Structures are given as C-alpha cells and as structure tokens.
Coordinates of C-alpha atoms in Angstrom, one line a residue:
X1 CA -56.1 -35.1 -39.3
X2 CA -56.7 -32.1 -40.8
X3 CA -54.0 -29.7 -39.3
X4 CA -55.9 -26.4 -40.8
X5 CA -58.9 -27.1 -38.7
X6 CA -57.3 -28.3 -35.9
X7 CA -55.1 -24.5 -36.0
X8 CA -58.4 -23.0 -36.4
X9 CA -59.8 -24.5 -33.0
X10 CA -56.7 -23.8 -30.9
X11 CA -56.8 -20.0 -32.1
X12 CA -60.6 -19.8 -31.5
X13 CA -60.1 -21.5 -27.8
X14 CA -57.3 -18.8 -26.9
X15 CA -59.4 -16.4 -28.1
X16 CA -61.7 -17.8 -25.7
X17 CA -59.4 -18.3 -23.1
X18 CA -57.5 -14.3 -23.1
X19 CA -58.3 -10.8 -23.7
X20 CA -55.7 -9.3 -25.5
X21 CA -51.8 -10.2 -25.5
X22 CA -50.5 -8.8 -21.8
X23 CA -47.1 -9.4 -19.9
X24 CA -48.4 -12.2 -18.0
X25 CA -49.2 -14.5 -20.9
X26 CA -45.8 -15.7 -20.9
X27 CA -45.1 -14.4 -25.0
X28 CA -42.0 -13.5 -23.9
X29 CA -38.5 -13.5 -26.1
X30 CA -35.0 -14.7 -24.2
X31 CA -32.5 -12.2 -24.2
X32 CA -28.9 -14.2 -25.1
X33 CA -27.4 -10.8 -24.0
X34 CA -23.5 -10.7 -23.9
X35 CA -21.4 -12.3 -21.0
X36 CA -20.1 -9.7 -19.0
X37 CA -16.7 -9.8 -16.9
X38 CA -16.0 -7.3 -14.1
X39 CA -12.7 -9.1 -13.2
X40 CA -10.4 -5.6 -13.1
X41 CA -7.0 -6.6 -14.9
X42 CA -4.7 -4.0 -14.9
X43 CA -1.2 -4.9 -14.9
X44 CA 1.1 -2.0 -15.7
X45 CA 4.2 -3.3 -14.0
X46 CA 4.3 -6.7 -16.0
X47 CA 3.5 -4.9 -19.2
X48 CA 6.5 -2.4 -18.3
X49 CA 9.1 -5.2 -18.1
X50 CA 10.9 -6.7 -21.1
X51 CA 11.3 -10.2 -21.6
X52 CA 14.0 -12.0 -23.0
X53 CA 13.8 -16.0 -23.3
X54 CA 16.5 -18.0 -22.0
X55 CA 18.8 -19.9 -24.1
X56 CA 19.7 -22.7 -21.5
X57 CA 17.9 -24.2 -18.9
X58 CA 19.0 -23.9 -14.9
X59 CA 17.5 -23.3 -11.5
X60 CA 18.9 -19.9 -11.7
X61 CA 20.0 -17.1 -13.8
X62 CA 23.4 -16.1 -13.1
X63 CA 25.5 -12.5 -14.0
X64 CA 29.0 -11.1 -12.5
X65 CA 28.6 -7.1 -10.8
X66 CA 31.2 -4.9 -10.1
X67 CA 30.2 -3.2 -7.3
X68 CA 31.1 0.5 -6.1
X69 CA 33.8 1.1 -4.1
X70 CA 34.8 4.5 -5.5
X71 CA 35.1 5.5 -1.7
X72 CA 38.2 3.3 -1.0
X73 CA 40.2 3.8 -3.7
X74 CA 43.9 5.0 -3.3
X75 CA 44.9 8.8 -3.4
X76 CA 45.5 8.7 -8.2
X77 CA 48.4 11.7 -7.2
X78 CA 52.1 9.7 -8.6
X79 CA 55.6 10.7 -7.5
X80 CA 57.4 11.0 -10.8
X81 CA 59.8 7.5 -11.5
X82 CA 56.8 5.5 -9.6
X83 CA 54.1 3.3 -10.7
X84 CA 50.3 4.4 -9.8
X85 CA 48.4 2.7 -7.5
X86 CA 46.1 0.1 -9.2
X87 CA 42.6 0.9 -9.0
X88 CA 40.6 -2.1 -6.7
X89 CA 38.2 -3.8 -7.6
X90 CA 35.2 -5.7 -6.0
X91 CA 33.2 -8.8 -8.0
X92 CA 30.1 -10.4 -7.1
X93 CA 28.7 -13.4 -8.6
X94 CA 24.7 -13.0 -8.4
X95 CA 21.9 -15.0 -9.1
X96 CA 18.4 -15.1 -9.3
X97 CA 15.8 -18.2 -9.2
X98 CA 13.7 -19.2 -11.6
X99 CA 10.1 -19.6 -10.3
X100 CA 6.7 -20.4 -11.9
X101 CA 3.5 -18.3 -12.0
X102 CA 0.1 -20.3 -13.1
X103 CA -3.5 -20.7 -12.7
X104 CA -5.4 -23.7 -13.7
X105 CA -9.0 -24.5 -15.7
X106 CA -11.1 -27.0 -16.0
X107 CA -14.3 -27.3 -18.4
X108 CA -16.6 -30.2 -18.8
X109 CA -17.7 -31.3 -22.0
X110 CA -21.4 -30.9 -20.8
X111 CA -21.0 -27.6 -20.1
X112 CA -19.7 -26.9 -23.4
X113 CA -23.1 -28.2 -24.7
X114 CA -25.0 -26.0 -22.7
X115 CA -23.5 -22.9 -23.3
X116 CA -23.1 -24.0 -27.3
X117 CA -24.8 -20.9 -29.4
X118 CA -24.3 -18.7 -26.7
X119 CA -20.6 -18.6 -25.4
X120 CA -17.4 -20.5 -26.0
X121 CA -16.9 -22.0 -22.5
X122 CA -13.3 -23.6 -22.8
X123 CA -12.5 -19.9 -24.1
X124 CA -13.9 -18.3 -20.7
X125 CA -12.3 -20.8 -18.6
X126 CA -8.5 -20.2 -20.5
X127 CA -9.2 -16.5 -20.5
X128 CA -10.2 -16.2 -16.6
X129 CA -7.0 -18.4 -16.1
X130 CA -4.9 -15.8 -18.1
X131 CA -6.6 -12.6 -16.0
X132 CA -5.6 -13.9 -12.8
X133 CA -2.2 -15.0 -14.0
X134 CA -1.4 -11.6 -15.3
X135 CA -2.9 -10.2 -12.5
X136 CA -0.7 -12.6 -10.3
X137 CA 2.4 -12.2 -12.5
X138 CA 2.3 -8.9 -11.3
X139 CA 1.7 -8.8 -8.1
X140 CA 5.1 -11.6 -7.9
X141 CA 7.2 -9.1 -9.9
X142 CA 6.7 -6.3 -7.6
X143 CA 6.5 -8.3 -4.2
X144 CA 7.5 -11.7 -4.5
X145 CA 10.2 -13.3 -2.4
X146 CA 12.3 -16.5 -1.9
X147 CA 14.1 -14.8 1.5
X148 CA 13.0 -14.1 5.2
X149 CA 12.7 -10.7 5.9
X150 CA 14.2 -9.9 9.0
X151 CA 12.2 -10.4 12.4
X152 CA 11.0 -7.1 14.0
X153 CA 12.1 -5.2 16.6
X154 CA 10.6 -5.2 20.0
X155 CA 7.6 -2.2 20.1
X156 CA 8.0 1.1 21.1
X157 CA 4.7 1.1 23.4
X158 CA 3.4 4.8 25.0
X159 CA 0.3 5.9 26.3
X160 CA -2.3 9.0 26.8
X161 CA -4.3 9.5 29.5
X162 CA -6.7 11.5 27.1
X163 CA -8.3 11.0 23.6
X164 CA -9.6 7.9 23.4
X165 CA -11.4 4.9 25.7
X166 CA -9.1 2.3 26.3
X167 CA -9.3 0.6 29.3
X168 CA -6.9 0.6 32.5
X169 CA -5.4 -2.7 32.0
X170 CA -1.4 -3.5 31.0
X171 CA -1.5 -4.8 27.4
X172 CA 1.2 -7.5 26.0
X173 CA 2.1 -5.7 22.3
X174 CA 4.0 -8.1 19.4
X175 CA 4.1 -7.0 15.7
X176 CA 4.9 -9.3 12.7
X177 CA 6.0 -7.7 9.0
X178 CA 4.6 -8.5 5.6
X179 CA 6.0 -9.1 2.2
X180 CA 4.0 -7.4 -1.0
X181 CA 3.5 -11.4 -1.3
X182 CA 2.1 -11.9 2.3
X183 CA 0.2 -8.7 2.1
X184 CA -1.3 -10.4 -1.3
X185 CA -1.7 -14.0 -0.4
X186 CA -1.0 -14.1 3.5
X187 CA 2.3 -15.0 5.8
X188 CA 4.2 -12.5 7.8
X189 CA 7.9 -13.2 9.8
X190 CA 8.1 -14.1 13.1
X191 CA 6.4 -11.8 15.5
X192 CA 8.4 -9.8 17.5
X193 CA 9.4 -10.0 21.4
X194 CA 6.7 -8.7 23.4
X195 CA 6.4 -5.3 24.4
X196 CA 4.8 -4.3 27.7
X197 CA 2.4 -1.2 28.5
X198 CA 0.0 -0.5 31.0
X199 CA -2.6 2.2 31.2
X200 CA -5.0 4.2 33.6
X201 CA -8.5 5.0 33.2
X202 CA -10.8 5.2 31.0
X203 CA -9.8 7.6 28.8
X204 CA -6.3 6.7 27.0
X205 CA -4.9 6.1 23.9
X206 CA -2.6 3.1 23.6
X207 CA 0.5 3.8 20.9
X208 CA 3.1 0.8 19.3
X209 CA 5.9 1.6 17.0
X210 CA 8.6 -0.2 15.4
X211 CA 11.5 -0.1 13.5
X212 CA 10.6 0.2 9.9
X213 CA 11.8 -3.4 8.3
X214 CA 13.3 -2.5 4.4
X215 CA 11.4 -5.0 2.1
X216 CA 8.0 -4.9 4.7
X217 CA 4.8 -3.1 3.0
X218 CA 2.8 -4.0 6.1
X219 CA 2.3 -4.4 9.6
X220 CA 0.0 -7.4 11.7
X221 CA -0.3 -5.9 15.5
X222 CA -1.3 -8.6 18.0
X223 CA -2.1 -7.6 21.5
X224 CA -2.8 -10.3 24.6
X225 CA -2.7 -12.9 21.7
X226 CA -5.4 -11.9 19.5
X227 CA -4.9 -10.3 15.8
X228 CA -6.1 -7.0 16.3
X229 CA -5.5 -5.0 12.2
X230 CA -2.9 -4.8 9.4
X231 CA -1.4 -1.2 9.0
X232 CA 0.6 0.0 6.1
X233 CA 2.9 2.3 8.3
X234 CA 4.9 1.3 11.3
X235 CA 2.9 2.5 13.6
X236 CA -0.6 1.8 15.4
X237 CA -2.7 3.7 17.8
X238 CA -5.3 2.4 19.6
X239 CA -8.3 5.2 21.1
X240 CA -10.6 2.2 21.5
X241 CA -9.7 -1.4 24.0
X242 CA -8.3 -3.6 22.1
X243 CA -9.7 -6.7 21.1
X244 CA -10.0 -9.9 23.1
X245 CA -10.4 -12.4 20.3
X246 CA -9.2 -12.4 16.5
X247 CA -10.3 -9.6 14.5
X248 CA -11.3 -9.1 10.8
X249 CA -8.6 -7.8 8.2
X250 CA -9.3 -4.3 7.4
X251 CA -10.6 -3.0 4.7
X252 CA -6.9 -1.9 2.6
X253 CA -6.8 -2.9 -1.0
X254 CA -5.2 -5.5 -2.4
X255 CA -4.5 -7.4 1.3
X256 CA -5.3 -11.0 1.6
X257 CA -8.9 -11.2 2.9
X258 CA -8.2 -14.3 5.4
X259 CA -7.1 -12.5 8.9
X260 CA -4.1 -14.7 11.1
X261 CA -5.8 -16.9 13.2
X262 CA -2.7 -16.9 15.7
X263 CA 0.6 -15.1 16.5
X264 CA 3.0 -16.6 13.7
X265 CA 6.0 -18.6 15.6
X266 CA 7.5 -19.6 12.4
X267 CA 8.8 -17.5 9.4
X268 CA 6.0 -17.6 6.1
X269 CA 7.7 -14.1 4.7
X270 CA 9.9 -16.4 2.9
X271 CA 8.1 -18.8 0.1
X272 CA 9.7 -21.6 -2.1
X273 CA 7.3 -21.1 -4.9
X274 CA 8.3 -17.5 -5.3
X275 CA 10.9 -16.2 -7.4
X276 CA 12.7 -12.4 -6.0
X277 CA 10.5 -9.5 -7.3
X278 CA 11.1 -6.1 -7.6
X279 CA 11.3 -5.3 -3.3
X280 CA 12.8 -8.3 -2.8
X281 CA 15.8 -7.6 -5.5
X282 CA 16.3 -4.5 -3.3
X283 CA 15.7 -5.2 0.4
X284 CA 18.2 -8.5 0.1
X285 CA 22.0 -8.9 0.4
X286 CA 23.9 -10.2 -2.2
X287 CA 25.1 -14.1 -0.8
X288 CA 28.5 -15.0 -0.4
X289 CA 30.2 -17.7 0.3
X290 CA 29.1 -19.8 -2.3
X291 CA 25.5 -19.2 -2.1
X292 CA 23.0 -18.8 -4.4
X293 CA 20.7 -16.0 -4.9
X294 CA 19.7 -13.2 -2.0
X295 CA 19.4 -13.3 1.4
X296 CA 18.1 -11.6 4.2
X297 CA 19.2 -8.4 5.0
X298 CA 22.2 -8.1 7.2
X299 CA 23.3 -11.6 6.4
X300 CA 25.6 -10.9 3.0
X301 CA 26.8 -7.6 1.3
X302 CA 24.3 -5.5 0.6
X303 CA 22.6 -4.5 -2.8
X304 CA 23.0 -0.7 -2.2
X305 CA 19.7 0.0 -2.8
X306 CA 18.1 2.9 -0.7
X307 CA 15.5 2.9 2.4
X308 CA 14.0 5.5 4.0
X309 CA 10.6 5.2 5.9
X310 CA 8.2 7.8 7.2
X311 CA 7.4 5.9 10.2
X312 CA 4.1 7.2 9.8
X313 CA 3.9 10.5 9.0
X314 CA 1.9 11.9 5.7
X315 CA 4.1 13.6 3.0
X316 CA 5.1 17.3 3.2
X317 CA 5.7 20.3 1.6
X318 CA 7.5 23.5 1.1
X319 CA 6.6 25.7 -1.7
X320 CA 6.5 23.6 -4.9
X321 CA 8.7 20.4 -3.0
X322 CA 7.8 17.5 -1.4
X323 CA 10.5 17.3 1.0
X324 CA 10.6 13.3 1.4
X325 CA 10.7 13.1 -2.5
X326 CA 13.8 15.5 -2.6
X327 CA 15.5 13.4 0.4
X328 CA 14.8 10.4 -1.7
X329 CA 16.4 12.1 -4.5
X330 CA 19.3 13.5 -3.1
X331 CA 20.1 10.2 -1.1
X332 CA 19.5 8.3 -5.0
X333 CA 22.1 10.8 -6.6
X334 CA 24.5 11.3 -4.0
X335 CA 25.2 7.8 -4.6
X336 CA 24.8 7.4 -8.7
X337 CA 25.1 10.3 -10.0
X338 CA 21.7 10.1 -11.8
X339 CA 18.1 10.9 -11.4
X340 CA 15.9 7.7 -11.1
X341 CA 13.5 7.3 -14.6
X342 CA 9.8 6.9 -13.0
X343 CA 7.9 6.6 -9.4
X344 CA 6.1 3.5 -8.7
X345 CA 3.3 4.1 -6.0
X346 CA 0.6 3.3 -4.9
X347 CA -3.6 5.4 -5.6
X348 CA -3.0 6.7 -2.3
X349 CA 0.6 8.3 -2.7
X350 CA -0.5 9.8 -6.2
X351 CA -3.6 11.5 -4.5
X352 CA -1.4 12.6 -2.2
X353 CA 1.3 14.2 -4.1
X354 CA -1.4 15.8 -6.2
X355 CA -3.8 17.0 -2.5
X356 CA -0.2 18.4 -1.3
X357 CA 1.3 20.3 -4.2
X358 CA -2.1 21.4 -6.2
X359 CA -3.9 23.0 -2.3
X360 CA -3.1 26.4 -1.1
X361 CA -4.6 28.5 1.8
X362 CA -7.7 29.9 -0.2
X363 CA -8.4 26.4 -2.0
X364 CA -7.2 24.6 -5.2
X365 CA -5.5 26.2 -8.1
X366 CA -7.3 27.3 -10.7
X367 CA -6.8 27.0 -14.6
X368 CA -8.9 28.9 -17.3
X369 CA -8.6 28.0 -20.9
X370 CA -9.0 31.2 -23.1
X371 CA -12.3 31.0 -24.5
X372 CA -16.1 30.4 -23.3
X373 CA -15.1 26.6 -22.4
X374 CA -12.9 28.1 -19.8
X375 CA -15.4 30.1 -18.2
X376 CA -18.8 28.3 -18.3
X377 CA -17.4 24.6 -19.0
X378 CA -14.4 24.4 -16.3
X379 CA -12.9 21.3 -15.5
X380 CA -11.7 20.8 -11.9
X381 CA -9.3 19.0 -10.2
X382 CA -5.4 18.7 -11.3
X383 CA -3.3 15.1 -11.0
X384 CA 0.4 16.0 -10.5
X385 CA 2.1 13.7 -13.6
X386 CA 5.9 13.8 -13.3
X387 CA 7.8 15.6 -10.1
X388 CA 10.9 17.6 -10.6
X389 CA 14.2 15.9 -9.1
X390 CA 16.3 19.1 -8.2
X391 CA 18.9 17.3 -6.8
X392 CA 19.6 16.1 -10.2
X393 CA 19.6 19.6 -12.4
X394 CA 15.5 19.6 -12.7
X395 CA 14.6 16.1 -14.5
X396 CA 11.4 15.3 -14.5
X397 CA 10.4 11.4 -13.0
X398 CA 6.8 10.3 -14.0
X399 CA 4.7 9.0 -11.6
X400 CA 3.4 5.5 -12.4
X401 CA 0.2 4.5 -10.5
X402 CA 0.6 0.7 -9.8
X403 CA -2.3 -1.3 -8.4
X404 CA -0.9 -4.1 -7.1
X405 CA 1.6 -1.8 -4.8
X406 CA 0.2 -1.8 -1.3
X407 CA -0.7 2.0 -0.3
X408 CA 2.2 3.3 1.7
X409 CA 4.8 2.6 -0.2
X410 CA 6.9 4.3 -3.2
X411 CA 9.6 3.4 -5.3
X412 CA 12.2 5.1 -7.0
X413 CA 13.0 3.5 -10.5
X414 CA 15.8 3.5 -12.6
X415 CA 15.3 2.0 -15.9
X416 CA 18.9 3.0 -17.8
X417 CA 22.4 2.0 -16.6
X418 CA 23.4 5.3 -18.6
X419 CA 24.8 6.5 -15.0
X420 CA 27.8 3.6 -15.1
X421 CA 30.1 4.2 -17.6
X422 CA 30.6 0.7 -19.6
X423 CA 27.8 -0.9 -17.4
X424 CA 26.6 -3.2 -20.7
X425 CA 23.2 -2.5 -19.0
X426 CA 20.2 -2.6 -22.0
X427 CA 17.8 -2.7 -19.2
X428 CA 17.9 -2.3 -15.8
X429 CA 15.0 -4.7 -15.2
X430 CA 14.5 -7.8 -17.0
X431 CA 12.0 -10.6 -16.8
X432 CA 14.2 -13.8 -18.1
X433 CA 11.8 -16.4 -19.4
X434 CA 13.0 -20.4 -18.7
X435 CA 9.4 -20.9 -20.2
X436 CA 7.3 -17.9 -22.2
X437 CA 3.3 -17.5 -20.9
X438 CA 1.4 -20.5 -22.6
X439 CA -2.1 -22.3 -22.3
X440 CA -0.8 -25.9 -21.5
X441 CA -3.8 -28.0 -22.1
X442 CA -4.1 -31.7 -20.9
X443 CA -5.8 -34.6 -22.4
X444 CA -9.5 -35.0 -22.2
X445 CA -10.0 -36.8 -18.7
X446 CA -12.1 -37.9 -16.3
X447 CA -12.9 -37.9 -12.2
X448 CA -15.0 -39.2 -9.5
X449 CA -18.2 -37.0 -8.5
X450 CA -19.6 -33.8 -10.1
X451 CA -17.7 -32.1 -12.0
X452 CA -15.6 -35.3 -12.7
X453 CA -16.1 -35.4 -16.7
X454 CA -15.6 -36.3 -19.5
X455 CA -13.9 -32.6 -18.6
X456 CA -10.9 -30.8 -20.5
X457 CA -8.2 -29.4 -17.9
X458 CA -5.3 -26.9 -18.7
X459 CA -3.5 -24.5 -17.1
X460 CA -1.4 -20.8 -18.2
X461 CA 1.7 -20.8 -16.6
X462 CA 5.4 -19.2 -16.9
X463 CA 8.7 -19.8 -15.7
X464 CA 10.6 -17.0 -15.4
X465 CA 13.1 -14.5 -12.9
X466 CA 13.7 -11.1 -12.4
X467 CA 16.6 -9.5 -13.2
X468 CA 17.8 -6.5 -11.3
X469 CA 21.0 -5.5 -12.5
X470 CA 21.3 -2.4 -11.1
X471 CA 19.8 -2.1 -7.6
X472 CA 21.6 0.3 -5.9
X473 CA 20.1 2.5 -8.4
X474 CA 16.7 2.0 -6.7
X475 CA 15.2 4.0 -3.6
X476 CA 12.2 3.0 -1.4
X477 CA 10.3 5.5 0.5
X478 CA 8.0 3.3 2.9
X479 CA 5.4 3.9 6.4
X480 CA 3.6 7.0 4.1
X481 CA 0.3 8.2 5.7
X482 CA -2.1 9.5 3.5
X483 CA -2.2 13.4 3.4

C-alpha cells in the first residue's frame, strides 16, 4: 500500500466533502480544565483549640476542680489567743468522654484508571473525607452533646384579634428544643405539654413563648400535630393558619435539611456518639455521686457558667453600648473578676452589632482618609471588630465570626485562667486527643453490585474530648433577633 497516495486521496475527498474548517466539523480540542471544589470549609473554632495527645488510654479524661465558694467562707476577723477559722473548701472530680469524629471513602480501582492523567481520585476521595470531618469536627466542638437537655416548659400561648389571618379555631401548641448537634444533624428533647389557645375571626395573630432552655440554639413548634418551623429565639408568631400537615424546615443556615416527621415522644437531644462540646461543657451540671461526666441541668451541681436569653428581642443600644453585651459582662465579672478573651457568634449577631453601633439618625458614619482616595475613592460600610467590656476597666473582646454557630446565639469566651490565682490553667479549652486526625486506609477489597470493586476504602477519623476547665468563666447570651 502506498500510504503517501492513499493520504493524498483522503485530503482531496475532504476537500471535496467541506468548505473551509467551521465549528461544526467536529476539529475540536478537549479542555482537561482543573477540578473545581465549592465545598466551603471554614473551621475557625477547631483551628482555635489546642490539642494535646493523651498519654493513656480510657473512656474518659478525668481532672479535680476547686470550685468557688468565696461566698460562704467564715468572717477572717481573730480574737487574739484564738485560732482562725479554716478556709472551706469544695472539690469536684470531673470528667469528660472520649468520642470519635470520622467520615469514610471509598474509590474503585476502575475509577482510578479513568480519571489517570487527569486527577488523583484516591486523593479527592481522602481530601473530601478530611473537609467534612473538619467541618464536622467543628460543628461537635461547639454543639456536641452526650446529655439530655432539659424538656420544655409548657407555652405561653396569646392572641390578636388584628394583624394577621389566622383562623377562628382553638389550636393545640407543643414546642421541642435543639442541641447545636440537633440543629446540625437532627433530634430535639421531648416536646413539651400542650398548651391551649383559641382564636376569633379572621384576622388574628396567634403567639407561643417558652422558657429559654440553657444549652438549646433552637426551637421545633408543632401545632394540632403537625411540624409547623424551627425558630432560633423562644418565641413564634403565627399572622397566617397554621399548617395542617408537616411542613418544610426553613431556610436558617446550618439546620439539618430533613424536617420532623412527628412530635418527638422520646429524648434524641442526647447522643452516644457525641463527645460534650463547647455548649454542652456549659449548660451541664457537674455529676455527683459517683458519676461520670455531665448531666442535665438541674440534676448535679452546676458548672457556673452564665445564661441569659433575649427571649426574642433584637439587640439594643445606648450611645456607644450594647446593653445585653454590658449585662453579659457585668454578670461574667461580678462573678470572676475578669473580662472574658473573645465573642463567638454567629453572621447574624456580627451584622448586628456592627447595623446597631455604626447607624445614627441621619445615616451611617462616615470616615474620610486625608487625601483624593478619601474623597473620590470612598469605601463604605464599617464591621465593629472588638467591643469594649466597661464592666471590666475598658478591655477590648474581639468578635469571632463562627459558622457553624447557629444565628441567635453568642458566647462569651475566656481563654486564660489568669483570673484564679494558682489555677495551673495553660488553656482554658483543650481538645485531648485518645487518637490524633489520621487517614486509616483499609485493605484493597471487594463487594457485591456496582461499585463493589476491586475498590480501596479508608476513612479520617479522631478520638478526642473537650476539655473545659474553667466554665464558670463562660457566658451565653441566647433567643437574639436580628436587628
């Protein structure tokens, strides 16, 4: 065969066959452009935290507290010839549970072939594993918990005869309380007893209010039976009739996209699998009686740690103070002695801080740099970084935007024991790794049905506890409205 003749023909026939090179003659190149994630990972609270391995293995990490009771102590003032009084003391032996955080990965060896000159698929299936364990790491450290919270209170039910279209009907009200865990990956407590109100016309509002429960970043209202929303105060106001089937979560970010189907009559606020986070170190009791680890509140002695809710209402402000904030404050150092070291909150509390303290009656403060940039190149806008704690001789606390905090919530951190004289506190908070992050990889295996194999499985995992040696130097302001 002669291949230069036989070249010859074939050009000569698709110069026969086309008129010019155009975008539908298929001479096309294949783009091998990069693989692109948009998985957000952002993860401040788990890359805040120090970690210290553990040097023996247990189901729990244990430490002694000596606890305040500067409040009881005997009058120091000694007749002369007579002894003092002895200064009392008050132990507690606490403990924390180890838990374990993971995801797990699987890659075939097929689809390693395919993607060979293009991407490293065994990589991208350990990487996505370690985003959504950091991203779940965190979310545990701030709201995971091994304890019921505490069952609600019955509503507080009212109602309007104006502003809104419910129906005249009597409507049967119960409320259940989330975890930060629940409000990431579902569960509530018990729903509360059932609250009773009734309505006229066609024109009313229908209002339900409970008692805030400490350690609850959310609130499932359930009326006649049926799931009606989630709110992120205590509080929920109806100016439309409510629902008479199950209803969609709403839209809130970070809550668990799979609405309760029915009104919980058992207690999922509590998980095994969890170890305490951050909330939970605050909102339980310290155990006693031999126990190990927290407990619901009311039911041991308490951490000390401070609540206060809004039950609702937005933030507020007088002059160059936010008035919660400097309740928060004052409640923190009327009890320590010491200003707490950052703010955890939520987008929606920073926004609101900033909205509150950066508006005024003619609009929002101004700031001109001296030169041309600050007069034809202005920036707008202002983000309130660090608030001034008064109550504490004017130190300033940072505020600390955390996504994986549900709106509605803020908490006041203390990250030095430098208010406890001989406390032997490094850090206040400490994650205690059993076993450091690792990519555990199995042998090369195999399964029934697609996707069986030959496949390689693994799986990045921790065991670890949080340690909160100080929690009475904490403060939680929760129910915030958005301004």
């Amino acid at each position: 065969m002669n291949h230069d003749e036989t070249t010859l023909e074939t050009l000569a026939l698709i110069k026969a066959q086309t008129a010019g090179v155009t975008s539908g003659t298929g001479i096309v190149g294949v783009d091998l452009s990069e693989l692109v994630s948009l998985i957000p990972v952002n993860t401040p609270f788990l890359d805040s935290i120090s970690r210290k391995a553990a040097t023996d293995g247990a189901k729990f990490c244990q430490w002694r507290v000596l606890t305040d009771i500067n409040n009881l102590q005997a009058d120091p003032g000694t007749a002369f010839d007579y002894a003092a009084p002895l200064a009392l003391l008050n132990e507690l032996d606490v403990s924390a549970p180890y838990g374990k955080i993971g995801y797990g990965y699987t890659v075939t060896e097929d689809a390693i072939d395919f993607a060979k000159g293009y991407a490293n698929a065994h990589a991208i299936a350990v990487m996505n594993a370690m985003n959504q364990y950091k991203i779940g790491a965190d979310r545990k450290l701030l709201g995971g918990q091994v304890f019921a919270l505490p069952t609600p209170a019955t509503p507080v039910t009212s109602t309007a005869t104006t502003g809104g279209t419910v129906a005249a009907a009597t409507y049967l009200i119960k409320v259940a309380a989330r975890t930060l865990s629940n409000f990431n990956y579902g569960g509530s407590t018990i729903a509360s007893a059932q609250a009773s109100q009734a309505t006229t016309g066609a024109t009313s509002t229908l209002t339900a209010t409970v008692a805030a429960v400490p350690g609850a970043v959310a609130y499932d209202w359930y009326v006649g039976g049926f799931y009606q929303t989630t709110t992120t105060v205590n509080k929920m106001v109806w100016t439309t009739t409510p629902a008479g089937s199950n209803q969609p979560v709403p839209n809130i970010p970070g809550i668990y996209g799979v609405a309760p189907t029915a009104v919980p009559v058992a207690d999922t606020s509590a998980k095994a699998t969890d170890f305490n986070g951050l909330l939970a170190t605050l909102a339980g009791d310290y155990a006693t009686g031999g126990a190990t680890g927290l407990v619901t509140r009311g039911s041991g002695t308490s951490s000390g740690a401070t609540f206060q809710s809004l039950d609702g209402a937005a933030f507020t402000s007088s002059g160059q103070s936010i008035n919660e904030l400097d309740a928060l404050n004052a409640a923190l150092f009327n009890k320590i002695q010491a200003s707490p070291t950052r703010y955890l909150l939520a987008s929606q509390e920073a926004n609101s801080i900033s909205k509150l303290l950066l508006s005024s009656a003619g609009g929002g403060t101004t700031f001109l740099t001296p030169n041309d940039n600050g007069r034809n190149n202005i920036t707008a806008g202002g983000y309130i970084g660090s608030y001034i704690n008064k109550a504490a001789g004017g130190v300033p606390v940072p505020l600390f935007v955390q996504p994986n905090l549900a709106p509605g919530t803020l908490i006041a951190a203390s990250d030095s024991g430098a208010a406890f004289a001989g406390a032997n506190i490094s850090n206040t908070l400490e994650l205690r790794d059993l076993r450091s992050t690792q990519d555990y990889q199995y042998a090369t295996n195999r399964a029934a049905g697609a996707g069986g194999g030959p496949r390689n499985d693994g799986e990045v995992y921790s065991t670890s506890a949080l340690i909160n040696r100080a929690p009475v130097a904490f403060g939680v302001l929760s129910c915030i409205a958005p301004n």
